[in-house]
mmCIF file of C-alpha atoms in Angstrom:
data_model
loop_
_atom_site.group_PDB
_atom_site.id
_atom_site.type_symbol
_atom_site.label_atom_id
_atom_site.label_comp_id
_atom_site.label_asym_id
_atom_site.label_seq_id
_atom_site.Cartn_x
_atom_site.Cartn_y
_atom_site.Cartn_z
ATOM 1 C CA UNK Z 13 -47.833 -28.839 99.414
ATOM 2 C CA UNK Z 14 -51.542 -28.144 98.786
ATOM 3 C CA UNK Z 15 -53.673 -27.441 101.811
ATOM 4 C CA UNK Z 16 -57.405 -28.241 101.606
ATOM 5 C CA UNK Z 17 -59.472 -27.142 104.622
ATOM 6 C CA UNK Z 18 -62.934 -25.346 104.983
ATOM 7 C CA UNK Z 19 -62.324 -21.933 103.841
ATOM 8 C CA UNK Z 20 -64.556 -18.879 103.505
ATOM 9 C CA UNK Z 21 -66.706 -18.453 106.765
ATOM 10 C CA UNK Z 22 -66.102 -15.592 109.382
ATOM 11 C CA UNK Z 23 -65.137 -18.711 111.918
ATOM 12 C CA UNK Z 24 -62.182 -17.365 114.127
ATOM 13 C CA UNK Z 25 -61.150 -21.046 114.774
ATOM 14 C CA UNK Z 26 -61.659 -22.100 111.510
ATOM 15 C CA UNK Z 27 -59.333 -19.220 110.080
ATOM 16 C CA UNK Z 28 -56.840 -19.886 112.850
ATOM 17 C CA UNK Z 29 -56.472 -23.477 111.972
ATOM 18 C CA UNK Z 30 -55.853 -22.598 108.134
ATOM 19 C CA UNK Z 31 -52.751 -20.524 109.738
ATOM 20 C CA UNK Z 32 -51.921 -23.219 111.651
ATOM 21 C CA UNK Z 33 -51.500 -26.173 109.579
ATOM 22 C CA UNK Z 34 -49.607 -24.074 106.572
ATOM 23 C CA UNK Z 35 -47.202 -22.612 109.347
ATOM 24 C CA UNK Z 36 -46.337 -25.837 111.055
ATOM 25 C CA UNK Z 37 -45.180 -27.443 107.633
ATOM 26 C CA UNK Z 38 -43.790 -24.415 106.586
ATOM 27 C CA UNK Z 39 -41.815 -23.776 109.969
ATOM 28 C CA UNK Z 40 -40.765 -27.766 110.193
ATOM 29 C CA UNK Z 41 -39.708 -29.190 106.685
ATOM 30 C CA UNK Z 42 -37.502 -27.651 104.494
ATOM 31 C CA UNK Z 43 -37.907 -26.499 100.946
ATOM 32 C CA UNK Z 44 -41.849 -27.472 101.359
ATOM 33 C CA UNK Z 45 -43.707 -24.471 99.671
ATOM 34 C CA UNK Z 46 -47.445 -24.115 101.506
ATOM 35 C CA UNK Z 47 -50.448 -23.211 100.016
ATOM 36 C CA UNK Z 48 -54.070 -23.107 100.705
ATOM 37 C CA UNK Z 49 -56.350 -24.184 98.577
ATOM 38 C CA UNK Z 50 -59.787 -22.549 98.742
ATOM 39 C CA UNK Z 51 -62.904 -22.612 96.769
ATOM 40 C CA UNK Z 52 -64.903 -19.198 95.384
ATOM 41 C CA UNK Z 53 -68.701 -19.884 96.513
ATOM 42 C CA UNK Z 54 -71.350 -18.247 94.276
ATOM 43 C CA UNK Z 55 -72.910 -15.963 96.505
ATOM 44 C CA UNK Z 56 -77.011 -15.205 96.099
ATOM 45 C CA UNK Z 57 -77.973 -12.149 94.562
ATOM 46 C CA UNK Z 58 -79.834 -11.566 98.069
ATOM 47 C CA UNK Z 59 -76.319 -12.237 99.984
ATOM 48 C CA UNK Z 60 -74.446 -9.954 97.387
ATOM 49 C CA UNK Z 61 -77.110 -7.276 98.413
ATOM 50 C CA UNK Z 62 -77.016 -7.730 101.887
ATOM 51 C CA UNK Z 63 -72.619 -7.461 101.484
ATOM 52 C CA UNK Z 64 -72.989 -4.497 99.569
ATOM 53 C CA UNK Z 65 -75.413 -2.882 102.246
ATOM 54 C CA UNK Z 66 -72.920 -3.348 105.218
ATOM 55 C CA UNK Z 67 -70.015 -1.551 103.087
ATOM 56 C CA UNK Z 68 -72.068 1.245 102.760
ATOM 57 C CA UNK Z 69 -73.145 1.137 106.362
ATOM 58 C CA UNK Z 70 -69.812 0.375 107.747
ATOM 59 C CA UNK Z 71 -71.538 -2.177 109.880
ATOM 60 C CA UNK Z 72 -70.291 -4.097 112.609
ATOM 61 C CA UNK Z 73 -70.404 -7.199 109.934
ATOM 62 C CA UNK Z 74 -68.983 -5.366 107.744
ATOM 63 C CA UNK Z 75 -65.715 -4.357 109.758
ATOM 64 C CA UNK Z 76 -65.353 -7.782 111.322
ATOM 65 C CA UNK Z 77 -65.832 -9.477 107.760
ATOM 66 C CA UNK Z 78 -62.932 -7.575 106.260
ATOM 67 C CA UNK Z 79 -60.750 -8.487 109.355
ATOM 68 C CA UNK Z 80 -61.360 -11.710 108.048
ATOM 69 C CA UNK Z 81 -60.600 -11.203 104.622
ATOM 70 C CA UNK Z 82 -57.431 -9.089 105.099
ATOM 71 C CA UNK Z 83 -56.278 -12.088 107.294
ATOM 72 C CA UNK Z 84 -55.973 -14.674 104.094
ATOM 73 C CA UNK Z 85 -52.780 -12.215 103.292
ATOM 74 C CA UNK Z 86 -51.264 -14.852 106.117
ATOM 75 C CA UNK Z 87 -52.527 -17.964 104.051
ATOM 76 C CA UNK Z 88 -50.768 -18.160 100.334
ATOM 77 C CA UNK Z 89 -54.046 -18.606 98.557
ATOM 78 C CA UNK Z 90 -54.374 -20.173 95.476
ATOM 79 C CA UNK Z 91 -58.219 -20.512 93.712
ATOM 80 C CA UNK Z 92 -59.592 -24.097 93.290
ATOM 81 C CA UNK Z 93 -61.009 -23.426 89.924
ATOM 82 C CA UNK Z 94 -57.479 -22.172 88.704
ATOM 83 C CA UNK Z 95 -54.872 -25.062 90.126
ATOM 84 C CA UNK Z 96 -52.974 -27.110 87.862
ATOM 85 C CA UNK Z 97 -54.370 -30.546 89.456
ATOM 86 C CA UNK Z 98 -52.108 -33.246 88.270
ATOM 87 C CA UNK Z 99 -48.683 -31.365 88.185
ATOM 88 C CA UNK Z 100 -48.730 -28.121 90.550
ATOM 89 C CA UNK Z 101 -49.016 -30.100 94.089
ATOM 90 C CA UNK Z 102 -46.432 -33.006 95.334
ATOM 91 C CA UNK Z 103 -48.489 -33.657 98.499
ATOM 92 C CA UNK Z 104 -51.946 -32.957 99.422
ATOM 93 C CA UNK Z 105 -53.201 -32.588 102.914
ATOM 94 C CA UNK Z 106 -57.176 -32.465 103.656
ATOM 95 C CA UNK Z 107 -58.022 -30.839 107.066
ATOM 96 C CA UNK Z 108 -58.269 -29.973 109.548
ATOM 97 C CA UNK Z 109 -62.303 -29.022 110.951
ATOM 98 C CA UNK Z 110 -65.020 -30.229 109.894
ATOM 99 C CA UNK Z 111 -64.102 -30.830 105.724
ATOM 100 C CA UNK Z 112 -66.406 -34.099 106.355
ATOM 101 C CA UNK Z 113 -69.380 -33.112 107.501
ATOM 102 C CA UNK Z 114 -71.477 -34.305 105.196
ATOM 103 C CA UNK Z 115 -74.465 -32.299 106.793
ATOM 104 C CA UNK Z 116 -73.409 -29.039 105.559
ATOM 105 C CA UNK Z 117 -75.147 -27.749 103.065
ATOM 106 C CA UNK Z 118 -71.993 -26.383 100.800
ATOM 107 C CA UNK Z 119 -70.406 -29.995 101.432
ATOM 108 C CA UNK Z 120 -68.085 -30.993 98.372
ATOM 109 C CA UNK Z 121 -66.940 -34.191 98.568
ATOM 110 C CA UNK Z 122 -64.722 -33.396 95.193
ATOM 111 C CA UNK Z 123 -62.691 -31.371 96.865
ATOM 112 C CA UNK Z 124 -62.830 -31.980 100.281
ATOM 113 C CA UNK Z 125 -61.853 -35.777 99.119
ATOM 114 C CA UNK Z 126 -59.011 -34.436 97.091
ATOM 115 C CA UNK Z 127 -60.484 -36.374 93.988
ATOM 116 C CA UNK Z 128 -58.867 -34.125 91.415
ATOM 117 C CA UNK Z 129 -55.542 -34.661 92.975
ATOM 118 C CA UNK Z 130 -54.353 -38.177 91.404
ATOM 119 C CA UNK Z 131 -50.897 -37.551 90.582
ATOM 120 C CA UNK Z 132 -49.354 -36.528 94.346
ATOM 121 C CA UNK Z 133 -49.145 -37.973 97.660
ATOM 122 C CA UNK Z 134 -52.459 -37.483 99.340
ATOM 123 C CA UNK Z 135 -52.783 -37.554 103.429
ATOM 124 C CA UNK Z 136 -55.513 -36.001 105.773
ATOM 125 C CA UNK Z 137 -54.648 -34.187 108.870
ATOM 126 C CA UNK Z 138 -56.595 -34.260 111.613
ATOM 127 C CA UNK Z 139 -59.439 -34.059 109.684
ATOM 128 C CA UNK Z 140 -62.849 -33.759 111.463
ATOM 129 C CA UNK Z 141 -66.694 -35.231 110.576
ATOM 130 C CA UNK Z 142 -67.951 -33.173 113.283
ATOM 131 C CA UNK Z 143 -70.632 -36.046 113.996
ATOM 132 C CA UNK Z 144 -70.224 -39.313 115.810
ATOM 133 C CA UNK Z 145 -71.627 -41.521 113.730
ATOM 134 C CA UNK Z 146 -71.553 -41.710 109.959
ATOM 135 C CA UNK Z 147 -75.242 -42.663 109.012
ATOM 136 C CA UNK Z 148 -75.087 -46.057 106.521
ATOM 137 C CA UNK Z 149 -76.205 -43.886 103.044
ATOM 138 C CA UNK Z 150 -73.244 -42.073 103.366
ATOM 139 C CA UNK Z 151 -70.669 -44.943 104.046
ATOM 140 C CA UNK Z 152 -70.267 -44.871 100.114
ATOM 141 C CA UNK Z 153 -68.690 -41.204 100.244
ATOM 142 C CA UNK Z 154 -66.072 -42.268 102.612
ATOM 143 C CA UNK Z 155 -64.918 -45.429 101.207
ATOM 144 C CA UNK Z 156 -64.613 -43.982 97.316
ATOM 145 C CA UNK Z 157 -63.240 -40.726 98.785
ATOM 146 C CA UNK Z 158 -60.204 -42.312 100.902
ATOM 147 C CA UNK Z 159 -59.252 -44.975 98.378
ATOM 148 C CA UNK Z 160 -56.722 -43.114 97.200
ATOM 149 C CA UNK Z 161 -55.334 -41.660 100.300
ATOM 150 C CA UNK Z 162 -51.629 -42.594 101.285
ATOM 151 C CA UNK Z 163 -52.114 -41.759 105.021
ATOM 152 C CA UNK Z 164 -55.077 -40.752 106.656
ATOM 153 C CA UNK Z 165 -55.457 -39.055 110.338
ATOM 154 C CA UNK Z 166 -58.308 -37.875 112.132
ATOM 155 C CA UNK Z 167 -59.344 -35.302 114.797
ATOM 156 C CA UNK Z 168 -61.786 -37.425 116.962
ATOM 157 C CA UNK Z 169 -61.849 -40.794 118.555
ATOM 158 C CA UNK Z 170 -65.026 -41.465 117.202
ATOM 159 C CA UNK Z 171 -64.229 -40.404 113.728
ATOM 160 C CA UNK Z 172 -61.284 -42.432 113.748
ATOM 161 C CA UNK Z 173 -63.682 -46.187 115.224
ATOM 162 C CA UNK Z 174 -65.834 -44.905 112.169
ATOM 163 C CA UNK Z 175 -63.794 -44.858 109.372
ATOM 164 C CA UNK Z 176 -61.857 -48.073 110.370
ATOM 165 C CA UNK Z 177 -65.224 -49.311 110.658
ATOM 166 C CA UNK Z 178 -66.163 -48.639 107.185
ATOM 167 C CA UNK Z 179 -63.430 -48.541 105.221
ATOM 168 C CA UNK Z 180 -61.317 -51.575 106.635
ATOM 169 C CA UNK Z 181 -57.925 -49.524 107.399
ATOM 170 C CA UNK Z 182 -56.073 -50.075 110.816
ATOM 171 C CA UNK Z 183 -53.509 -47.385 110.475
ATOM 172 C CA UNK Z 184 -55.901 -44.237 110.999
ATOM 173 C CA UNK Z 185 -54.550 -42.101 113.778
ATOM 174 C CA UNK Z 186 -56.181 -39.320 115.525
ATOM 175 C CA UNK Z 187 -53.765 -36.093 116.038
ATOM 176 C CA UNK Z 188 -54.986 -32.532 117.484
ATOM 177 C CA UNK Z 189 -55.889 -29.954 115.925
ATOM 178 C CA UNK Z 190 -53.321 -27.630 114.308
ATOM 179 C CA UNK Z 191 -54.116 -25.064 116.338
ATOM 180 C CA UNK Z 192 -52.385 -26.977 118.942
ATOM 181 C CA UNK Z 193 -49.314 -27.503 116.839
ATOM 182 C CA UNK Z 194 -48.020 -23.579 117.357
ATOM 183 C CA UNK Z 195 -46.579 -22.424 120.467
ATOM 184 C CA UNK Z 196 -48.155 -19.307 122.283
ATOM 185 C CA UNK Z 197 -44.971 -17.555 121.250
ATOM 186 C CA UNK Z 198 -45.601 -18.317 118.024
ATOM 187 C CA UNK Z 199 -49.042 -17.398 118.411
ATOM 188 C CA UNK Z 200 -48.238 -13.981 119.551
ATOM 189 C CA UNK Z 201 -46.755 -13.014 116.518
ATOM 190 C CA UNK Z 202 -49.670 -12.254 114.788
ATOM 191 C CA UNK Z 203 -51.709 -11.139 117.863
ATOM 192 C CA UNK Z 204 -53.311 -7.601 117.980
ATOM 193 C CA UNK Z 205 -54.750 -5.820 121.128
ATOM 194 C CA UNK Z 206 -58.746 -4.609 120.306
ATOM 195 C CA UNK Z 207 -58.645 -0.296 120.373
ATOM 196 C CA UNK Z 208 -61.853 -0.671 122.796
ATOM 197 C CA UNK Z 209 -60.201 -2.477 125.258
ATOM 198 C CA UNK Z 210 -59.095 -0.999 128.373
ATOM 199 C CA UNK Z 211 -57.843 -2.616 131.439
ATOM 200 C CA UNK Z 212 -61.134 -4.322 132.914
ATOM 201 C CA UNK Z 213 -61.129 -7.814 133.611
ATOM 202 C CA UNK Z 214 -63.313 -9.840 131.367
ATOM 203 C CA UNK Z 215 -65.279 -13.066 130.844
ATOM 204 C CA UNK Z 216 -64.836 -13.883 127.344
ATOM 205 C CA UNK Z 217 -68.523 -15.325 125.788
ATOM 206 C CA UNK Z 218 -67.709 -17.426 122.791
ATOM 207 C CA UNK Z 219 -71.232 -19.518 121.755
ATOM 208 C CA UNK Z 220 -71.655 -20.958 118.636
ATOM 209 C CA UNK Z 221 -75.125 -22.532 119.424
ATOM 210 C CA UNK Z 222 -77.874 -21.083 121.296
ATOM 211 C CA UNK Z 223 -77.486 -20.478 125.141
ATOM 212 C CA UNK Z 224 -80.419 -20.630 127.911
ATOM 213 C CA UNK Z 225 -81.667 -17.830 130.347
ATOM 214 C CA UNK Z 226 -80.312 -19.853 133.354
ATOM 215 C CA UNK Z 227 -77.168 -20.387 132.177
ATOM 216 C CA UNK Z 228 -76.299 -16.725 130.900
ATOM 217 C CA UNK Z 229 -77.757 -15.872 134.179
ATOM 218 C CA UNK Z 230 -75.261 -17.955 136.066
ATOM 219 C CA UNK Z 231 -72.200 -16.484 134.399
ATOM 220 C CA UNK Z 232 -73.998 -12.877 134.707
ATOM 221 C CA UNK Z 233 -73.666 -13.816 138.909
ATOM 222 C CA UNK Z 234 -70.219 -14.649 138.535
ATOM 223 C CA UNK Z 235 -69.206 -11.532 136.648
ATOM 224 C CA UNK Z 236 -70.803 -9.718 139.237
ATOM 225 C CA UNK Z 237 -69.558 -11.323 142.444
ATOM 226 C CA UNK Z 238 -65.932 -11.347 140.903
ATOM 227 C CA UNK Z 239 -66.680 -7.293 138.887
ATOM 228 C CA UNK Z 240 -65.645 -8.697 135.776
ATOM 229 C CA UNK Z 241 -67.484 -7.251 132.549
ATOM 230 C CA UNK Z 242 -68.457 -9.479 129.944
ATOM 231 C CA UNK Z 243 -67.491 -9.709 126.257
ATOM 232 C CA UNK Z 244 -69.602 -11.413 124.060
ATOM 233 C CA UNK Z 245 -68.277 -11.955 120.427
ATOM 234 C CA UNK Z 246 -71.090 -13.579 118.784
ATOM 235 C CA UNK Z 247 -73.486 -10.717 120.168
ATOM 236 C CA UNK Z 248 -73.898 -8.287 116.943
ATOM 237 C CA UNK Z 249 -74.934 -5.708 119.598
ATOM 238 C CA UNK Z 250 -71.278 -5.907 121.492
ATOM 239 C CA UNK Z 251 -68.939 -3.339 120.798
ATOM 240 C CA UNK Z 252 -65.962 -6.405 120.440
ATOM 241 C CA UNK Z 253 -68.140 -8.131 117.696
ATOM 242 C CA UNK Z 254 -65.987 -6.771 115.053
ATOM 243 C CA UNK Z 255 -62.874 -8.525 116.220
ATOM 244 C CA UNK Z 256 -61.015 -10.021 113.565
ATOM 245 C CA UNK Z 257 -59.098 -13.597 114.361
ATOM 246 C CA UNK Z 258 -55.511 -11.669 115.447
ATOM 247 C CA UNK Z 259 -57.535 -9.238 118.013
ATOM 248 C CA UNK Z 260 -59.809 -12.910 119.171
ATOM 249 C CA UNK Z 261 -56.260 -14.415 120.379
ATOM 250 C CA UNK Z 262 -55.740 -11.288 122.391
ATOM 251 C CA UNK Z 263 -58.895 -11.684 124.204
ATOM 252 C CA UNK Z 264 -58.565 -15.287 124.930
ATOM 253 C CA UNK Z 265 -54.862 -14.139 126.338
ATOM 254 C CA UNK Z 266 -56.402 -11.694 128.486
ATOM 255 C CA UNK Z 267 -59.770 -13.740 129.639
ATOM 256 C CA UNK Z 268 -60.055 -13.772 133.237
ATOM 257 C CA UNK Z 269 -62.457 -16.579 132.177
ATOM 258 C CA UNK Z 270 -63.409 -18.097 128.969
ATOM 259 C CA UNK Z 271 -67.368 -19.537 128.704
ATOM 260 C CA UNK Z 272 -68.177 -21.313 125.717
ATOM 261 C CA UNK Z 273 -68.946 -23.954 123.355
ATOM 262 C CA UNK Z 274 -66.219 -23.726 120.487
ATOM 263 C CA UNK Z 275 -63.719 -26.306 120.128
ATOM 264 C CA UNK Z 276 -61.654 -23.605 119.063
ATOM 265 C CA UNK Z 277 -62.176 -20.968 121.766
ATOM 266 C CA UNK Z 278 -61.576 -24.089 124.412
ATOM 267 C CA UNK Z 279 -58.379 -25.035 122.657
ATOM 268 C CA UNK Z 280 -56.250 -21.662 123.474
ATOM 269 C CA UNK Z 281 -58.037 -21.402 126.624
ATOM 270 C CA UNK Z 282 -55.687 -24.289 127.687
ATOM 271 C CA UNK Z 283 -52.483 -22.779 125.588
ATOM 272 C CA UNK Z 284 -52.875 -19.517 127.326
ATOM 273 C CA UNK Z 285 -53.300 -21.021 130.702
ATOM 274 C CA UNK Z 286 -56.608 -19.553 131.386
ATOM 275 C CA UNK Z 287 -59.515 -21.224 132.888
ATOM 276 C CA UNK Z 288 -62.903 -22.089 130.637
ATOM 277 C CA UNK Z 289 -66.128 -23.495 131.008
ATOM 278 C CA UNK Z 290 -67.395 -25.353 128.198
ATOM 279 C CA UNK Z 291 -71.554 -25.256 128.355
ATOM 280 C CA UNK Z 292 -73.630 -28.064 125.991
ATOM 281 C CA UNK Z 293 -75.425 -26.555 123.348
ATOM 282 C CA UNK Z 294 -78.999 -25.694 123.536
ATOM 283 C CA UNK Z 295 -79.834 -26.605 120.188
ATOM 284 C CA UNK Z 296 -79.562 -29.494 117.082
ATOM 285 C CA UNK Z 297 -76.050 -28.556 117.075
ATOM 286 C CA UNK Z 298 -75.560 -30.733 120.540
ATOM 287 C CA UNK Z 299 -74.184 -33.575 117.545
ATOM 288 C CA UNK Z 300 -71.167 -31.839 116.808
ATOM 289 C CA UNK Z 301 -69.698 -32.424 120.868
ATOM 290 C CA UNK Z 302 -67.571 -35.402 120.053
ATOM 291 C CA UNK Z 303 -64.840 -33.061 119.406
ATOM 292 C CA UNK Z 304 -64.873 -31.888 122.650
ATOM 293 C CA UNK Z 305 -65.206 -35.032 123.967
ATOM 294 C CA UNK Z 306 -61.903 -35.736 122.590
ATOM 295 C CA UNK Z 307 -60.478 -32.857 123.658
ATOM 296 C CA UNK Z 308 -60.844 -32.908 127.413
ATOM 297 C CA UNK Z 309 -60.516 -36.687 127.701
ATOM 298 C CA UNK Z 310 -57.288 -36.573 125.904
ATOM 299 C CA UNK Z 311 -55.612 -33.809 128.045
ATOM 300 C CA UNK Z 312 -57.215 -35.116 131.009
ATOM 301 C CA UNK Z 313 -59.491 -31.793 132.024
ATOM 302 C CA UNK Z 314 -63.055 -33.295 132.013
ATOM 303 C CA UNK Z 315 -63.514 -30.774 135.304
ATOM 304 C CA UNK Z 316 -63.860 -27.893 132.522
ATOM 305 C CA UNK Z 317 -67.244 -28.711 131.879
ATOM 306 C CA UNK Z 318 -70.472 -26.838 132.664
ATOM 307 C CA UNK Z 319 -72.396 -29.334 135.581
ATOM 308 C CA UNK Z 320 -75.731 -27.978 134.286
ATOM 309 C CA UNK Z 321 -76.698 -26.412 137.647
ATOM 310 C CA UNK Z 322 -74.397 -23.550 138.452
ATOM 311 C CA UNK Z 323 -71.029 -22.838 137.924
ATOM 312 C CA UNK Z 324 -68.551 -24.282 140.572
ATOM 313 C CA UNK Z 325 -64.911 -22.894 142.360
ATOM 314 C CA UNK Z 326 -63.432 -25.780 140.596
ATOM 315 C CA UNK Z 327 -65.049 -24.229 137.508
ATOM 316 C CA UNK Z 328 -63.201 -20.850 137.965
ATOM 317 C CA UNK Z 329 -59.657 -22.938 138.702
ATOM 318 C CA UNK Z 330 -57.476 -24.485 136.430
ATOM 319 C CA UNK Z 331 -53.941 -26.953 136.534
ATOM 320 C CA UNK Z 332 -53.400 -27.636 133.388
ATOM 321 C CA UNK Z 333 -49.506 -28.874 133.972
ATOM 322 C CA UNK Z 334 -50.903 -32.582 133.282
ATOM 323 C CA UNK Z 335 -52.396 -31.406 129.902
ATOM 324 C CA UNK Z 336 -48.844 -29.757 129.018
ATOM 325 C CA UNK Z 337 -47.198 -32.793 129.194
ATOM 326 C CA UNK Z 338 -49.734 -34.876 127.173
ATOM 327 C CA UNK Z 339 -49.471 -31.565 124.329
ATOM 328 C CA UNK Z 340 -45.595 -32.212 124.239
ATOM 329 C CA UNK Z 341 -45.817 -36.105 123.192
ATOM 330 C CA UNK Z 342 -48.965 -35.287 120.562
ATOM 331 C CA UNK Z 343 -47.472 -32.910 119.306
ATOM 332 C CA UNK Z 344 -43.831 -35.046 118.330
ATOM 333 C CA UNK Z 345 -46.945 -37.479 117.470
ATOM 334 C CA UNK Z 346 -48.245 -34.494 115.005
ATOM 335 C CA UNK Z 347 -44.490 -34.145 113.631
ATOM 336 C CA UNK Z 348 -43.308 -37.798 113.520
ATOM 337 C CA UNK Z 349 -47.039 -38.326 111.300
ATOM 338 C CA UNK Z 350 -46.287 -35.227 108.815
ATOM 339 C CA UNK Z 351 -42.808 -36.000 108.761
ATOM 340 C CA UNK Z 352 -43.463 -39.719 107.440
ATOM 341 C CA UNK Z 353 -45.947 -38.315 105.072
ATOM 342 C CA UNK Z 354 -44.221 -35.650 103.943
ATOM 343 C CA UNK Z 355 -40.963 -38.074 102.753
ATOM 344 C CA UNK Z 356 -42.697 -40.410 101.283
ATOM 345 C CA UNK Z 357 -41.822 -39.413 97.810
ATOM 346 C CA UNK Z 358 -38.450 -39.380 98.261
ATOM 347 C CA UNK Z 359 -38.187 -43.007 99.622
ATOM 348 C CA UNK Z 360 -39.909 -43.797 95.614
#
């Protein structure tokens, strides 16, 4: 089984889901042998520089960006450019993120449509466009890219009205994101406690988009009413910015409260039983919400949500016993899907 995701960015969700999906198959069907397929971008001569000046400097990049890298040792890797397309791979799954997002600038829809790939089974898994509507030039990409595909499942609601939309098929199924698949137990087996920390409570800052004065001032009040310090990991000026993806599951674990806008971040906020705020984006990225959407209207915790005025006592509590039920049946959902998929050349 060949794995296609988004590969290559210092995304701590995006590198846990890579985990996720090749563990799941690995842990759940026998005699299936995972790998990740990734692609080698051609860095700039101006990026290469920039790389080369953070090894030298030990930056904080620099450290964080080879937690990254020496965390593909959990991945089985194998190079694009160097697979054996038409026999190597019986099955190949596409997702999950965003691999169709057609607004990102390195977007591929070769590989991220598998097109290589013609002698296998080929399936998506809960495969993401990251936008909630899929503009009418780009209709054309979807229906030649999932001609060929033998099952196809999606990560949002919206994605999933979409592509029945355009490309006529009624079995499209929306599943959650692997991430969701793995157990906390199963989680903590790769977890790693940051040196720096000590035994403060914390509110965890995860923001991939911009955030406003007033809101950063708002969760500044409650970390001072309730003496919690704050750890911001997309601040380059915070000593935790060079936290690698094993030592970000620790600090989710340990949150006393999670504020962000990550799919990812809001995702083991709810398997480690700890309460988060998600805040809207402040910027163009304000698009890429339907996944969120999904998220806490499937699992029933649309309270999580920032109100846009201050941040509330239901805010800083959390049941999420409803939400564990609902994970149990998607995630047979998850199984019973990949299970089907996965034995459909033996039923040839």
């Amino acid at each position: 089984v060949g794995i296609i995701s988004l590969y290559g960015n210092y995304n701590y969700g995006n590198k846990l889901q890579n985990y996720a999906l090749l563990k799941f198959v690995e842990n759940n069907f026998n005699e299936v042998s995972v790998f990740t397929i990734y692609n080698n971008y051609n860095l700039k001569i101006k990026d290469k520089f920039k790389r080369f000046l953070k090894k030298i400097l030990r930056t904080k990049g620099y450290i964080r960006e080879r937690k990254f890298k020496n965390f593909n040792n959990y991945l089985n890797l194998k190079n694009y450019k160097n697979v054996q397309y038409k026999d190597y791979f019986d099955f190949i799954i596409v997702g999950s993120d965003q691999v169709w997002n057609y607004s990102f600038n390195d977007f591929n829809s070769e590989i991220m449509f598998a097109k290589k790939f013609n002698n296998c089974i080929k399936l998506s898994y809960s495969a993401s466009i990251g936008l909630s509507k899929i503009s009418t030039e780009k209709e054309k990409i979807f229906i030649d890219g999932l001609k060929k595909f033998n099952k196809i499942s999606v990560r949002e609601d919206s994605a999933n009205s979409e592509l029945k939309r355009i490309i006529k098929r009624n079995d499209i199924v929306t599943l959650i994101d692997p991430t969701m698949l793995l157990t906390t137990q199963e989680w903590d087996d790769i977890i790693v406690k940051p040196k720096m920390l000590n035994d403060e409570k914390y509110i965890l800052l995860y923001f991939l988009g911009n955030l406003s004065k007033d809101k950063m001032d708002e969760i500044k009040k409650v970390a001072e009413e309730k003496k919690y310090k704050i750890i911001d990991l997309f601040n380059k000026e915070d000593l935790f910015y060079t936290c690698g993806p094993r030592e970000f599951l620790y600090l989710e674990k340990h949150a006393s409260l999670i504020c962000t806008d990550s799919f990812h971040s809001s995702v083991f906020a709810i398997l480690y039983n700890k309460p988060f705020i998600i805040f809207d984006r402040d910027d163009n990225m304000k698009n890429m919400s339907s996944r969120l959407d999904t998220l806490l209207s499937k699992f029933k915790i649309e309270n999580r949500k920032y109100n846009g005025k201050k941040i509330t006592k239901e805010n800083l509590e959390h049941d999420y016993s409803e939400a564990y039920k609902i994970l149990e049946n998607e995630r047979k959902k998850s199984y019973d899907f990949l299970s089907d998929a996965l034995s459909i050349k033996d039923s040839d």
